[in-house]
CSV table of C-alpha atoms in Angstrom, one decimal:
chain,number,residue,atom,x,y,z
O,25,MET,CA,-10.7,-1.5,0.4
O,26,LEU,CA,-7.4,-3.4,0.0
O,27,ILE,CA,-5.2,-2.4,-2.9
O,28,ARG,CA,-3.1,-5.4,-3.8
O,29,THR,CA,-2.6,-5.5,-7.6
O,30,TYR,CA,-1.2,-3.3,-10.3
O,31,ARG,CA,-4.6,-2.9,-11.8
O,32,GLN,CA,-6.1,-1.7,-8.5
O,33,LEU,CA,-3.4,0.9,-8.3
O,34,VAL,CA,-4.4,2.4,-11.6
O,35,GLU,CA,-8.1,2.1,-10.8
O,36,ASN,CA,-7.5,4.1,-7.6
O,37,ASN,CA,-5.4,6.8,-9.3
O,38,LEU,CA,-2.2,5.8,-7.5
O,39,CYS,CA,1.3,5.4,-8.8
O,40,LEU,CA,4.1,3.1,-7.8
O,41,GLU,CA,7.7,3.8,-7.7
O,42,ALA,CA,10.8,1.7,-6.9
O,43,HIS,CA,13.2,3.3,-4.4
O,44,CYS,CA,16.8,2.1,-4.2
O,45,LEU,CA,18.3,3.0,-0.8
O,46,LYS,CA,21.8,2.4,-2.0
O,47,CYS,CA,21.6,4.6,-5.1
O,48,MET,CA,19.1,7.0,-3.5
O,49,ARG,CA,17.0,7.0,-6.6
O,50,PHE,CA,13.3,6.6,-7.5
O,51,GLU,CA,11.9,5.1,-10.7
O,52,PRO,CA,8.3,5.1,-11.7
O,53,ILE,CA,6.8,1.7,-12.4
O,54,ASP,CA,5.0,1.4,-15.8
O,55,LEU,CA,1.7,0.2,-14.4
O,56,GLU,CA,-0.2,0.5,-17.8
O,57,GLY,CA,2.6,-1.5,-19.4
O,58,LEU,CA,2.3,-4.3,-16.8
O,59,ILE,CA,-1.5,-4.4,-17.3
O,60,ALA,CA,-1.1,-4.5,-21.1
O,61,ALA,CA,1.4,-7.4,-20.7
O,62,GLY,CA,-1.2,-9.4,-18.8
O,63,ARG,CA,0.3,-8.8,-15.3
O,64,GLY,CA,-2.5,-6.4,-14.0
O,65,ASP,CA,-3.8,-8.9,-11.5
O,66,LYS,CA,-0.4,-9.7,-10.0
O,67,VAL,CA,-0.2,-8.9,-6.3
O,68,PHE,CA,2.7,-6.6,-5.6
O,69,ILE,CA,2.5,-6.8,-1.8
O,70,GLY,CA,5.6,-8.4,-0.4
O,71,LEU,CA,7.6,-8.0,-3.6
O,72,LYS,CA,10.9,-6.1,-3.6
O,73,PRO,CA,12.0,-4.3,-6.8
O,74,THR,CA,15.6,-4.8,-8.0
O,75,CYS,CA,17.6,-1.7,-8.9
O,76,THR,CA,18.5,-1.6,-12.6
O,77,SER,CA,21.7,0.3,-11.7
O,78,CYS,CA,23.3,-1.5,-8.8
O,79,GLY,CA,21.2,-4.8,-8.5
O,80,GLN,CA,20.2,-4.2,-4.8
O,81,LYS,CA,16.7,-4.9,-3.6
O,82,GLY,CA,14.7,-1.8,-2.9
O,83,GLU,CA,11.4,-0.7,-1.6
O,84,PHE,CA,8.1,0.3,-3.3
O,85,GLN,CA,6.6,3.7,-2.7
O,86,LEU,CA,2.9,4.3,-3.3
O,87,ARG,CA,1.4,7.8,-3.8
O,88,PRO,CA,-1.4,9.6,-5.5
O,89,LYS,CA,-0.9,10.3,-9.2
O,90,GLY,CA,0.4,13.8,-9.9
O,91,THR,CA,2.3,14.3,-6.6
O,92,MET,CA,6.0,14.5,-6.1
O,93,ILE,CA,7.9,12.5,-3.5
O,94,GLY,CA,7.4,13.9,0.0
O,95,ASP,CA,5.6,17.2,-0.5
O,96,GLY,CA,2.4,16.5,-2.4
O,97,SER,CA,3.2,19.0,-5.2
O,98,PRO,CA,2.1,18.4,-8.8
O,99,THR,CA,4.6,16.9,-11.1
O,100,THR,CA,4.9,15.4,-14.6
O,101,GLU,CA,6.0,11.9,-15.5
O,102,ILE,CA,9.8,11.8,-16.0
O,103,GLY,CA,10.5,8.2,-16.9
O,104,ARG,CA,9.5,4.6,-16.7
O,105,ALA,CA,10.8,1.5,-14.9
O,106,HIS,CA,9.8,-2.1,-15.1
O,107,VAL,CA,9.1,-4.7,-12.4
């Protein structure tokens, strides 16, 4: 199964984060907010998030909900970002 849209990420219990290589920071993407705004069927493949701090283009990171970056440990939501 290909996961290409914001809605498919939620349906498959995945989260999406924007990573800025220049600032070395991660921000969670508010997938539920994007879906509520009518953007759930938008394809995110090939898009580059823009850092809200420095304006540089970053990268997306996908991972299972409830895991921290890199180690698979449980975590809580700490904030929200927008695409």
